[in-house]
Short mmCIF file of C-alpha atoms and ligand atoms in Angstrom, two decimals:
data_model
loop_
_atom_site.label_atom_id
_atom_site.label_comp_id
_atom_site.label_asym_id
_atom_site.label_seq_id
_atom_site.Cartn_x
_atom_site.Cartn_y
_atom_site.Cartn_z
CA MET A 20 41.34 7.20 21.84
CA SER A 21 41.66 4.57 19.21
CA SER A 22 43.07 4.55 15.74
CA ILE A 23 40.99 3.71 12.73
CA GLU A 24 42.55 2.04 9.71
CA ILE A 25 40.96 2.35 6.27
CA ILE A 26 41.04 -0.90 4.26
CA PRO A 27 40.10 -0.47 0.58
CA CYS A 28 38.22 -3.53 -0.71
CA LEU A 29 36.73 -4.62 -4.06
CA SER A 30 36.66 -1.78 -6.59
CA ASP A 31 35.27 1.02 -4.43
CA ASN A 32 34.38 -0.29 -0.95
CA TYR A 33 35.93 0.57 2.38
CA ALA A 34 36.21 -1.57 5.48
CA TYR A 35 37.52 -0.06 8.72
CA ILE A 36 39.54 -1.53 11.55
CA ILE A 37 39.17 0.20 14.90
CA LYS A 38 42.06 -0.58 17.23
CA ASP A 39 41.12 -0.29 20.85
CA ASP A 40 44.46 0.57 22.42
CA GLN A 41 43.24 0.05 25.97
CA THR A 42 42.19 -3.57 25.56
CA ASN A 43 44.08 -4.54 22.40
CA LYS A 44 40.80 -5.61 20.80
CA ASN A 45 40.32 -4.99 17.10
CA ILE A 46 36.93 -4.20 15.62
CA LEU A 47 36.15 -4.43 11.91
CA VAL A 48 33.32 -2.47 10.32
CA ASP A 49 31.93 -4.41 7.33
CA ALA A 50 33.71 -7.14 5.37
CA PRO A 51 33.29 -6.57 1.62
CA GLU A 52 35.84 -9.35 0.92
CA HIS A 53 38.29 -11.15 3.18
CA ALA A 54 41.65 -10.91 1.38
CA PRO A 55 42.73 -7.28 2.02
CA ILE A 56 41.48 -7.46 5.60
CA GLU A 57 43.27 -10.74 6.27
CA ARG A 58 46.46 -9.36 4.74
CA TYR A 59 46.35 -6.27 6.93
CA LEU A 60 45.69 -8.26 10.11
CA ASP A 61 48.40 -10.81 9.39
CA GLU A 62 51.03 -8.27 8.35
CA ASN A 63 50.45 -6.47 11.63
CA ALA A 64 50.06 -9.64 13.71
CA MET A 65 46.64 -8.50 14.87
CA SER A 66 43.65 -10.38 16.21
CA LEU A 67 40.14 -9.76 14.97
CA ASP A 68 37.72 -9.66 17.88
CA PHE A 69 34.50 -8.14 16.57
CA ILE A 70 32.82 -7.43 13.23
CA LEU A 71 30.13 -4.76 13.00
CA ILE A 72 27.74 -5.11 10.06
CA THR A 73 25.96 -2.05 8.63
CA HIS A 74 23.59 -3.84 6.21
CA HIS A 75 22.94 -7.05 4.33
CA HIS A 76 24.40 -6.34 0.88
CA GLY A 77 27.11 -8.70 -0.32
CA ASP A 78 29.66 -5.94 -0.74
CA HIS A 79 29.48 -5.45 3.05
CA ILE A 80 29.27 -9.03 4.34
CA ASP A 81 30.82 -11.41 1.81
CA GLY A 82 34.15 -11.56 3.66
CA ILE A 83 32.62 -12.52 7.01
CA ASN A 84 32.51 -16.29 6.64
CA HIS A 85 36.21 -16.63 5.96
CA LEU A 86 37.20 -14.14 8.66
CA LYS A 87 34.93 -15.83 11.21
CA LEU A 88 36.56 -19.22 10.60
CA LYS A 89 40.09 -17.90 10.81
CA TYR A 90 39.86 -15.35 13.66
CA THR A 91 36.59 -16.27 15.49
CA PRO A 92 35.40 -12.70 15.98
CA LYS A 93 31.99 -11.99 17.47
CA ILE A 94 29.57 -10.83 14.76
CA ILE A 95 27.33 -7.87 15.51
CA GLY A 96 24.41 -6.62 13.43
CA ALA A 97 20.84 -5.37 13.41
CA LYS A 98 18.30 -7.59 15.13
CA ARG A 99 15.75 -6.32 12.61
CA ASP A 100 17.80 -7.68 9.72
CA LYS A 101 19.10 -10.93 11.22
CA HIS A 102 17.07 -13.11 8.84
CA ARG A 103 19.39 -12.10 6.02
CA LEU A 104 22.68 -11.46 7.81
CA PRO A 105 25.38 -14.01 8.71
CA PRO A 106 24.64 -15.59 12.14
CA LEU A 107 24.89 -12.87 14.80
CA ASP A 108 26.58 -13.27 18.18
CA ILE A 109 25.25 -9.92 19.35
CA GLU A 110 22.02 -8.37 18.06
CA VAL A 111 21.63 -4.62 18.33
CA GLU A 112 18.95 -2.07 17.63
CA GLU A 113 18.58 1.68 17.82
CA GLY A 114 19.12 2.81 21.37
CA THR A 115 21.36 -0.15 22.24
CA GLU A 116 24.52 0.97 23.96
CA LEU A 117 27.05 -1.46 22.66
CA SER A 118 30.18 -1.84 24.82
CA ILE A 119 33.01 -3.81 23.29
CA GLY A 120 36.57 -3.59 24.56
CA SER A 121 36.74 -0.15 26.12
CA LYS A 122 34.57 1.32 23.38
CA LYS A 123 30.97 2.46 23.58
CA PHE A 124 29.00 2.49 20.35
CA ASP A 125 25.61 4.04 19.75
CA ILE A 126 23.34 2.50 17.13
CA TYR A 127 21.07 4.37 14.72
CA ASP A 128 18.44 2.97 12.35
CA VAL A 129 19.17 4.49 8.96
CA ASP A 130 16.58 3.02 6.61
CA GLY A 131 16.54 4.05 3.00
CA HIS A 132 19.26 2.23 1.08
CA THR A 133 17.90 -0.93 2.71
CA LEU A 134 15.39 -1.50 5.51
CA GLY A 135 17.30 -2.67 8.56
CA HIS A 136 20.45 -0.68 7.76
CA ILE A 137 22.18 0.67 10.87
CA ALA A 138 24.97 3.14 11.57
CA TYR A 139 27.38 3.01 14.51
CA SER A 140 28.92 5.98 16.31
CA LEU A 141 31.84 6.14 18.66
CA LEU A 142 31.09 9.47 20.23
CA ASP A 143 34.21 9.47 22.41
CA ASP A 144 36.35 9.17 19.30
CA ARG A 145 34.13 11.39 17.17
CA ALA A 146 33.61 8.69 14.55
CA LEU A 147 30.48 7.62 12.70
CA PHE A 148 30.27 4.52 10.52
CA THR A 149 27.47 5.10 8.04
CA GLY A 150 27.74 2.23 5.53
CA ASP A 151 25.61 3.16 2.54
CA SER A 152 23.48 5.80 4.27
CA LEU A 153 25.35 9.11 4.51
CA MET A 154 28.35 9.23 2.15
CA VAL A 155 30.93 11.83 1.17
CA MET A 156 28.79 14.39 -0.70
CA GLY A 157 26.16 11.71 -1.32
CA CYS A 158 23.84 9.10 0.14
CA GLY A 159 23.02 5.52 -0.78
CA ARG A 160 20.60 4.69 -3.53
CA LEU A 161 17.07 3.86 -2.34
CA PHE A 162 16.76 0.12 -2.98
CA GLU A 163 14.28 -0.76 -0.24
CA GLY A 164 13.25 2.40 1.57
CA THR A 165 11.36 5.51 0.49
CA PRO A 166 12.70 9.06 0.21
CA ASP A 167 10.87 9.71 3.45
CA ASP A 168 12.84 6.90 5.17
CA MET A 169 16.20 8.19 3.98
CA TRP A 170 15.37 11.80 4.73
CA LYS A 171 14.51 10.85 8.32
CA SER A 172 17.69 8.81 8.63
CA LEU A 173 19.86 11.66 7.41
CA LYS A 174 18.02 14.10 9.66
CA LYS A 175 18.97 11.92 12.62
CA LEU A 176 22.65 11.93 11.63
CA LYS A 177 22.56 15.69 11.03
CA GLY A 178 21.94 16.17 14.74
CA LEU A 179 25.25 14.58 15.78
CA PRO A 180 28.24 16.75 16.78
CA LYS A 181 29.45 18.72 13.76
CA ASP A 182 33.04 17.60 14.16
CA ILE A 183 32.16 13.91 13.99
CA MET A 184 34.08 12.09 11.25
CA ILE A 185 32.01 10.21 8.66
CA TYR A 186 33.39 6.82 7.63
CA SER A 187 31.17 5.64 4.78
CA GLY A 188 31.12 2.38 2.87
CA HIS A 189 32.25 3.50 -0.57
CA GLU A 190 34.56 5.75 -2.55
CA TYR A 191 31.94 7.42 -4.75
CA THR A 192 33.23 10.93 -4.27
CA LYS A 193 34.25 11.65 -7.86
CA SER A 194 30.76 11.17 -9.26
CA ASN A 195 29.16 12.66 -6.14
CA ILE A 196 31.09 15.92 -6.56
CA GLU A 197 30.00 16.38 -10.15
CA PHE A 198 26.39 15.73 -9.23
CA ALA A 199 26.59 18.10 -6.24
CA LEU A 200 27.91 20.86 -8.49
CA SER A 201 25.09 20.30 -10.97
CA VAL A 202 22.46 21.05 -8.31
CA ASP A 203 24.43 23.55 -6.21
CA PRO A 204 26.67 25.38 -8.69
CA GLU A 205 26.97 28.64 -6.76
CA ASN A 206 28.17 27.07 -3.52
CA GLU A 207 31.73 28.33 -3.03
CA LYS A 208 32.48 25.80 -0.31
CA LEU A 209 31.57 23.10 -2.78
CA THR A 210 33.87 24.38 -5.54
CA ALA A 211 36.69 24.66 -3.02
CA ARG A 212 36.01 21.14 -1.81
CA ARG A 213 36.01 19.83 -5.36
CA THR A 214 39.58 21.01 -5.84
CA LYS A 215 40.67 19.49 -2.54
CA GLU A 216 39.00 16.11 -3.05
CA LEU A 217 40.06 15.70 -6.69
CA GLU A 218 43.64 16.32 -5.63
CA ARG A 219 43.35 13.64 -2.94
CA LEU A 220 41.87 11.19 -5.45
CA GLN A 221 44.62 11.90 -7.96
CA ARG A 222 47.18 11.01 -5.32
CA GLY A 223 45.27 7.82 -4.47
CA ILE A 224 44.22 9.06 -1.02
CA PRO A 225 40.73 8.07 0.20
CA THR A 226 38.26 10.93 0.59
CA VAL A 227 36.99 9.33 3.81
CA PRO A 228 36.62 10.30 6.52
CA SER A 229 34.96 13.67 6.10
CA THR A 230 33.40 15.75 8.85
CA LEU A 231 29.69 16.24 9.35
CA ARG A 232 30.32 19.97 9.08
CA GLU A 233 31.80 19.56 5.59
CA GLU A 234 28.82 17.43 4.58
CA LEU A 235 26.34 19.97 5.91
CA ASP A 236 28.10 22.61 3.81
CA THR A 237 28.44 20.65 0.57
CA ASN A 238 26.34 17.46 0.48
CA PRO A 239 23.17 18.19 -1.53
CA PHE A 240 21.29 15.38 0.25
CA LEU A 241 21.62 17.33 3.51
CA ARG A 242 20.81 20.63 1.86
CA GLU A 243 17.40 20.20 0.26
CA SER A 244 16.17 23.26 2.14
CA ASP A 245 19.03 25.51 1.07
CA PRO A 246 17.42 28.45 -0.79
CA LEU A 247 19.97 28.40 -3.63
CA ILE A 248 19.42 24.67 -4.32
CA ALA A 249 15.64 24.94 -4.00
CA ASP A 250 15.67 27.89 -6.37
CA HIS A 251 18.07 26.27 -8.82
CA LEU A 252 15.88 23.14 -8.99
CA ASP A 253 12.69 25.16 -9.12
CA MET A 254 11.24 23.47 -6.04
CA THR A 255 10.76 26.27 -3.52
CA ASN A 256 7.09 25.27 -3.19
CA LEU A 257 7.82 21.67 -2.26
CA ASP A 258 8.10 20.34 1.28
CA PRO A 259 11.55 19.14 2.45
CA ILE A 260 10.88 15.43 1.81
CA SER A 261 9.65 16.08 -1.72
CA ARG A 262 12.72 18.23 -2.34
CA PHE A 263 14.93 15.44 -1.09
CA ALA A 264 13.06 12.95 -3.31
CA LYS A 265 13.66 15.19 -6.30
CA ILE A 266 17.40 15.47 -5.63
CA ARG A 267 17.65 11.68 -5.15
CA ALA A 268 15.77 11.06 -8.42
CA LEU A 269 18.04 13.47 -10.28
CA LYS A 270 21.09 11.63 -8.96
CA ASP A 271 19.68 8.27 -10.05
CA ASN A 272 19.54 9.60 -13.61
CA PHE A 273 22.76 11.61 -13.50
ZN1 ZN B 19 24.65 -1.49 0.02
FE1 FE B 20 27.55 -0.99 -0.68
#
Protein backbone atom coordinates (compact mmCIF):
# COMPACT_ATOMS: atom_id res chain seq x y z
CA MET A 1 0.00 0.00 0.00
CA SER A 2 0.96 3.60 -0.27
CA SER A 3 -0.48 6.76 1.15
CA ILE A 4 -1.71 9.56 -1.03
CA GLU A 5 -1.50 13.15 0.15
CA ILE A 6 -3.81 15.81 -1.29
CA ILE A 7 -2.07 19.15 -1.93
CA PRO A 8 -4.47 22.02 -2.70
CA CYS A 9 -2.93 24.45 -5.21
CA LEU A 10 -3.99 27.73 -6.86
CA SER A 11 -7.66 28.51 -6.26
CA ASP A 12 -9.21 25.12 -7.00
CA ASN A 13 -6.56 22.67 -8.21
CA TYR A 14 -5.29 19.52 -6.54
CA ALA A 15 -1.88 17.92 -6.80
CA TYR A 16 -1.26 14.52 -5.21
CA ILE A 17 1.81 12.99 -3.62
CA ILE A 18 1.96 9.21 -3.63
CA LYS A 19 4.37 7.88 -1.02
CA ASP A 20 5.76 4.51 -1.92
CA ASP A 21 6.50 3.07 1.51
CA GLN A 22 8.47 0.13 0.16
CA THR A 23 11.09 2.15 -1.68
CA ASN A 24 10.71 5.57 -0.03
CA LYS A 25 10.13 7.13 -3.44
CA ASN A 26 7.66 9.97 -3.73
CA ILE A 27 5.57 10.52 -6.83
CA LEU A 28 3.74 13.75 -7.59
CA VAL A 29 0.72 13.87 -9.88
CA ASP A 30 0.56 17.27 -11.64
CA ALA A 31 2.23 20.49 -10.50
CA PRO A 32 -0.21 23.41 -10.73
CA GLU A 33 2.31 25.64 -8.88
CA HIS A 34 5.45 24.83 -6.93
CA ALA A 35 5.03 26.61 -3.58
CA PRO A 36 2.52 24.40 -1.71
CA ILE A 37 4.21 21.25 -3.02
CA GLU A 38 7.66 22.47 -2.03
CA ARG A 39 6.39 23.45 1.41
CA TYR A 40 4.87 20.02 1.98
CA LEU A 41 8.00 18.19 0.84
CA ASP A 42 10.34 20.34 2.91
CA GLU A 43 8.22 20.27 6.06
CA ASN A 44 8.23 16.49 5.86
CA ALA A 45 11.86 16.20 4.74
CA MET A 46 10.79 14.28 1.66
CA SER A 47 12.43 13.73 -1.71
CA LEU A 48 10.57 14.14 -4.97
CA ASP A 49 11.45 11.33 -7.33
CA PHE A 50 8.86 11.38 -10.11
CA ILE A 51 6.24 13.74 -11.54
CA LEU A 52 3.34 12.35 -13.54
CA ILE A 53 1.66 14.81 -15.91
CA THR A 54 -1.99 14.37 -16.92
CA HIS A 55 -2.18 17.09 -19.61
CA HIS A 56 -0.56 20.22 -20.95
CA HIS A 57 -2.59 23.01 -19.32
CA GLY A 58 -0.65 25.49 -17.21
CA ASP A 59 -2.66 24.76 -14.09
CA HIS A 60 -1.21 21.22 -14.21
CA ILE A 61 2.41 21.85 -15.25
CA ASP A 62 3.46 25.37 -14.24
CA GLY A 63 5.19 24.18 -11.07
CA ILE A 64 7.36 21.60 -12.81
CA ASN A 65 10.33 23.76 -13.77
CA HIS A 66 11.02 24.90 -10.25
CA LEU A 67 10.49 21.44 -8.75
CA LYS A 68 12.72 19.83 -11.38
CA LEU A 69 15.60 22.19 -10.56
CA LYS A 70 15.32 21.73 -6.82
CA TYR A 71 14.55 17.99 -6.49
CA THR A 72 15.58 16.52 -9.92
CA PRO A 73 12.58 14.21 -10.26
CA LYS A 74 12.03 12.23 -13.44
CA ILE A 75 9.21 13.74 -15.49
CA ILE A 76 6.64 11.41 -17.01
CA GLY A 77 3.95 12.29 -19.54
CA ALA A 78 2.16 11.33 -22.73
CA LYS A 79 4.37 10.66 -25.73
CA ARG A 80 1.52 11.95 -27.89
CA ASP A 81 1.64 15.34 -26.17
CA LYS A 82 5.37 15.77 -25.67
CA HIS A 83 5.61 18.68 -28.11
CA ARG A 84 3.82 20.87 -25.58
CA LEU A 85 4.85 19.35 -22.26
CA PRO A 86 7.99 20.11 -20.23
CA PRO A 87 10.89 17.83 -21.35
CA LEU A 88 9.99 14.23 -20.51
CA ASP A 89 12.36 11.67 -19.00
CA ILE A 90 9.86 8.87 -19.55
CA GLU A 91 7.25 8.90 -22.32
CA VAL A 92 4.16 6.78 -21.85
CA GLU A 93 1.12 5.86 -23.87
CA GLU A 94 -2.02 3.82 -23.37
CA GLY A 95 -1.08 0.25 -22.63
CA THR A 96 2.30 1.18 -21.14
CA GLU A 97 2.86 -0.53 -17.83
CA LEU A 98 4.78 2.05 -15.90
CA SER A 99 6.81 0.69 -12.97
CA ILE A 100 8.28 3.27 -10.65
CA GLY A 101 9.46 2.45 -7.15
CA SER A 102 7.39 -0.57 -6.21
CA LYS A 103 4.33 0.85 -7.96
CA LYS A 104 2.74 -0.26 -11.20
CA PHE A 105 0.70 2.31 -13.08
CA ASP A 106 -1.60 1.72 -16.01
CA ILE A 107 -2.08 4.51 -18.54
CA TYR A 108 -5.33 5.44 -20.30
CA ASP A 109 -5.87 7.90 -23.14
CA VAL A 110 -8.71 10.16 -22.04
CA ASP A 111 -9.17 12.65 -24.87
CA GLY A 112 -11.86 15.26 -24.63
CA HIS A 113 -10.74 18.10 -22.38
CA THR A 114 -7.54 18.10 -24.44
CA LEU A 115 -6.17 15.70 -27.04
CA GLY A 116 -3.26 13.83 -25.50
CA HIS A 117 -4.70 13.87 -21.96
CA ILE A 118 -3.92 10.70 -20.01
CA ALA A 119 -5.08 9.17 -16.74
CA TYR A 120 -3.00 6.94 -14.46
CA SER A 121 -4.28 4.09 -12.31
CA LEU A 122 -2.64 2.28 -9.45
CA LEU A 123 -4.81 -0.79 -9.45
CA ASP A 124 -3.08 -2.36 -6.43
CA ASP A 125 -3.95 0.71 -4.38
CA ARG A 126 -7.34 1.23 -6.00
CA ALA A 127 -6.48 4.77 -7.09
CA LEU A 128 -7.16 6.57 -10.37
CA PHE A 129 -5.68 9.96 -11.25
CA THR A 130 -7.98 11.53 -13.81
CA GLY A 131 -6.78 15.13 -14.17
CA ASP A 132 -9.49 17.04 -16.00
CA SER A 133 -11.28 14.03 -17.48
CA LEU A 134 -13.56 12.39 -14.91
CA MET A 135 -14.23 14.68 -11.94
CA VAL A 136 -16.38 14.52 -8.82
CA MET A 137 -19.91 14.67 -10.29
CA GLY A 138 -18.50 16.24 -13.46
CA CYS A 139 -16.05 16.02 -16.33
CA GLY A 140 -13.67 18.48 -17.93
CA ARG A 141 -14.85 21.02 -20.45
CA LEU A 142 -14.27 20.03 -24.09
CA PHE A 143 -11.51 22.39 -25.23
CA GLU A 144 -9.90 20.19 -27.89
CA GLY A 145 -11.87 16.97 -28.19
CA THR A 146 -15.40 16.18 -29.30
CA PRO A 147 -18.26 14.82 -27.18
CA ASP A 148 -17.55 11.51 -28.86
CA ASP A 149 -13.92 11.60 -27.61
CA MET A 150 -14.92 12.34 -24.02
CA TRP A 151 -17.75 9.84 -24.02
CA LYS A 152 -15.33 7.11 -25.12
CA SER A 153 -12.80 8.18 -22.50
CA LEU A 154 -15.37 8.06 -19.72
CA LYS A 155 -16.66 4.72 -20.97
CA LYS A 156 -13.15 3.33 -20.59
CA LEU A 157 -12.91 4.56 -16.99
CA LYS A 158 -16.39 3.23 -16.21
CA GLY A 159 -15.06 -0.28 -16.75
CA LEU A 160 -12.53 -0.06 -13.91
CA PRO A 161 -13.24 -1.68 -10.51
CA LYS A 162 -16.17 0.10 -8.84
CA ASP A 163 -14.29 0.67 -5.61
CA ILE A 164 -11.45 2.54 -7.31
CA MET A 165 -10.91 6.01 -5.82
CA ILE A 166 -11.05 8.95 -8.23
CA TYR A 167 -8.43 11.65 -7.65
CA SER A 168 -9.32 14.47 -10.04
CA GLY A 169 -7.54 17.71 -10.81
CA HIS A 170 -9.98 20.26 -9.41
CA GLU A 171 -12.40 21.10 -6.63
CA TYR A 172 -15.44 21.92 -8.77
CA THR A 173 -17.89 19.91 -6.71
CA LYS A 174 -20.08 22.77 -5.51
CA SER A 175 -21.10 23.85 -9.01
CA ASN A 176 -21.11 20.25 -10.26
CA ILE A 177 -23.67 19.22 -7.63
CA GLU A 178 -26.07 21.99 -8.54
CA PHE A 179 -25.81 21.13 -12.21
CA ALA A 180 -26.26 17.41 -11.52
CA LEU A 181 -29.44 18.14 -9.57
CA SER A 182 -30.78 20.26 -12.41
CA VAL A 183 -30.62 17.32 -14.84
CA ASP A 184 -31.27 14.48 -12.38
CA PRO A 185 -33.59 15.96 -9.74
CA GLU A 186 -35.30 12.73 -8.73
CA ASN A 187 -32.11 10.82 -7.96
CA GLU A 188 -32.20 10.14 -4.22
CA LYS A 189 -28.56 9.11 -4.10
CA LEU A 190 -27.71 12.48 -5.57
CA THR A 191 -29.70 14.48 -3.01
CA ALA A 192 -28.10 12.45 -0.23
CA ARG A 193 -24.67 13.06 -1.71
CA ARG A 194 -25.35 16.78 -1.96
CA THR A 195 -25.86 16.98 1.79
CA LYS A 196 -22.70 14.99 2.47
CA GLU A 197 -20.45 16.91 0.07
CA LEU A 198 -21.72 20.37 1.05
CA GLU A 199 -20.98 19.52 4.66
CA ARG A 200 -17.44 18.49 3.73
CA LEU A 201 -16.93 21.70 1.76
CA GLN A 202 -18.23 23.81 4.63
CA ARG A 203 -15.63 22.24 6.89
CA GLY A 204 -12.92 22.87 4.30
CA ILE A 205 -12.44 19.17 3.51
CA PRO A 206 -11.71 18.23 -0.12
CA THR A 207 -14.42 16.23 -1.88
CA VAL A 208 -11.72 14.10 -3.52
CA PRO A 209 -11.25 11.24 -3.70
CA SER A 210 -14.64 9.78 -4.54
CA THR A 211 -15.32 6.21 -5.62
CA LEU A 212 -16.24 5.16 -9.12
CA ARG A 213 -19.39 3.62 -7.65
CA GLU A 214 -20.49 7.00 -6.26
CA GLU A 215 -19.81 8.61 -9.63
CA LEU A 216 -21.79 5.95 -11.49
CA ASP A 217 -24.70 6.65 -9.15
CA THR A 218 -24.61 10.45 -9.22
CA ASN A 219 -22.40 11.88 -11.99
CA PRO A 220 -24.67 12.93 -14.88
CA PHE A 221 -21.79 12.58 -17.38
CA LEU A 222 -21.73 8.83 -16.66
CA ARG A 223 -25.50 8.56 -16.66
CA GLU A 224 -26.64 9.80 -20.07
CA SER A 225 -28.52 6.54 -20.58
CA ASP A 226 -30.36 6.66 -17.27
CA PRO A 227 -34.10 6.66 -18.14
CA LEU A 228 -34.95 9.40 -15.64
CA ILE A 229 -32.28 11.77 -17.02
CA ALA A 230 -33.12 10.97 -20.64
CA ASP A 231 -36.78 11.57 -19.91
CA HIS A 232 -36.16 14.74 -17.91
CA LEU A 233 -34.06 16.20 -20.76
CA ASP A 234 -36.47 14.98 -23.39
CA MET A 235 -33.80 13.00 -25.23
CA THR A 236 -34.99 9.39 -25.10
CA ASN A 237 -34.73 9.22 -28.90
CA LEU A 238 -31.09 10.26 -29.02
CA ASP A 239 -28.14 7.88 -29.10
CA PRO A 240 -25.84 7.82 -26.03
CA ILE A 241 -23.18 10.12 -27.52
CA SER A 242 -25.75 12.73 -28.53
CA ARG A 243 -27.24 12.52 -25.03
CA PHE A 244 -23.81 13.04 -23.54
CA ALA A 245 -23.22 15.99 -25.90
CA LYS A 246 -26.48 17.54 -24.77
CA ILE A 247 -25.61 17.21 -21.08
CA ARG A 248 -22.14 18.68 -21.70
CA ALA A 249 -23.64 21.62 -23.63
CA LEU A 250 -26.14 22.28 -20.84
CA LYS A 251 -23.30 22.36 -18.31
CA ASP A 252 -21.31 24.81 -20.45
CA ASN A 253 -24.24 27.22 -20.24
CA PHE A 254 -25.22 26.47 -16.64
ZN1 LIG B 1 -7.04 21.40 -17.96
FE1 LIG C 1 -7.22 22.06 -15.01
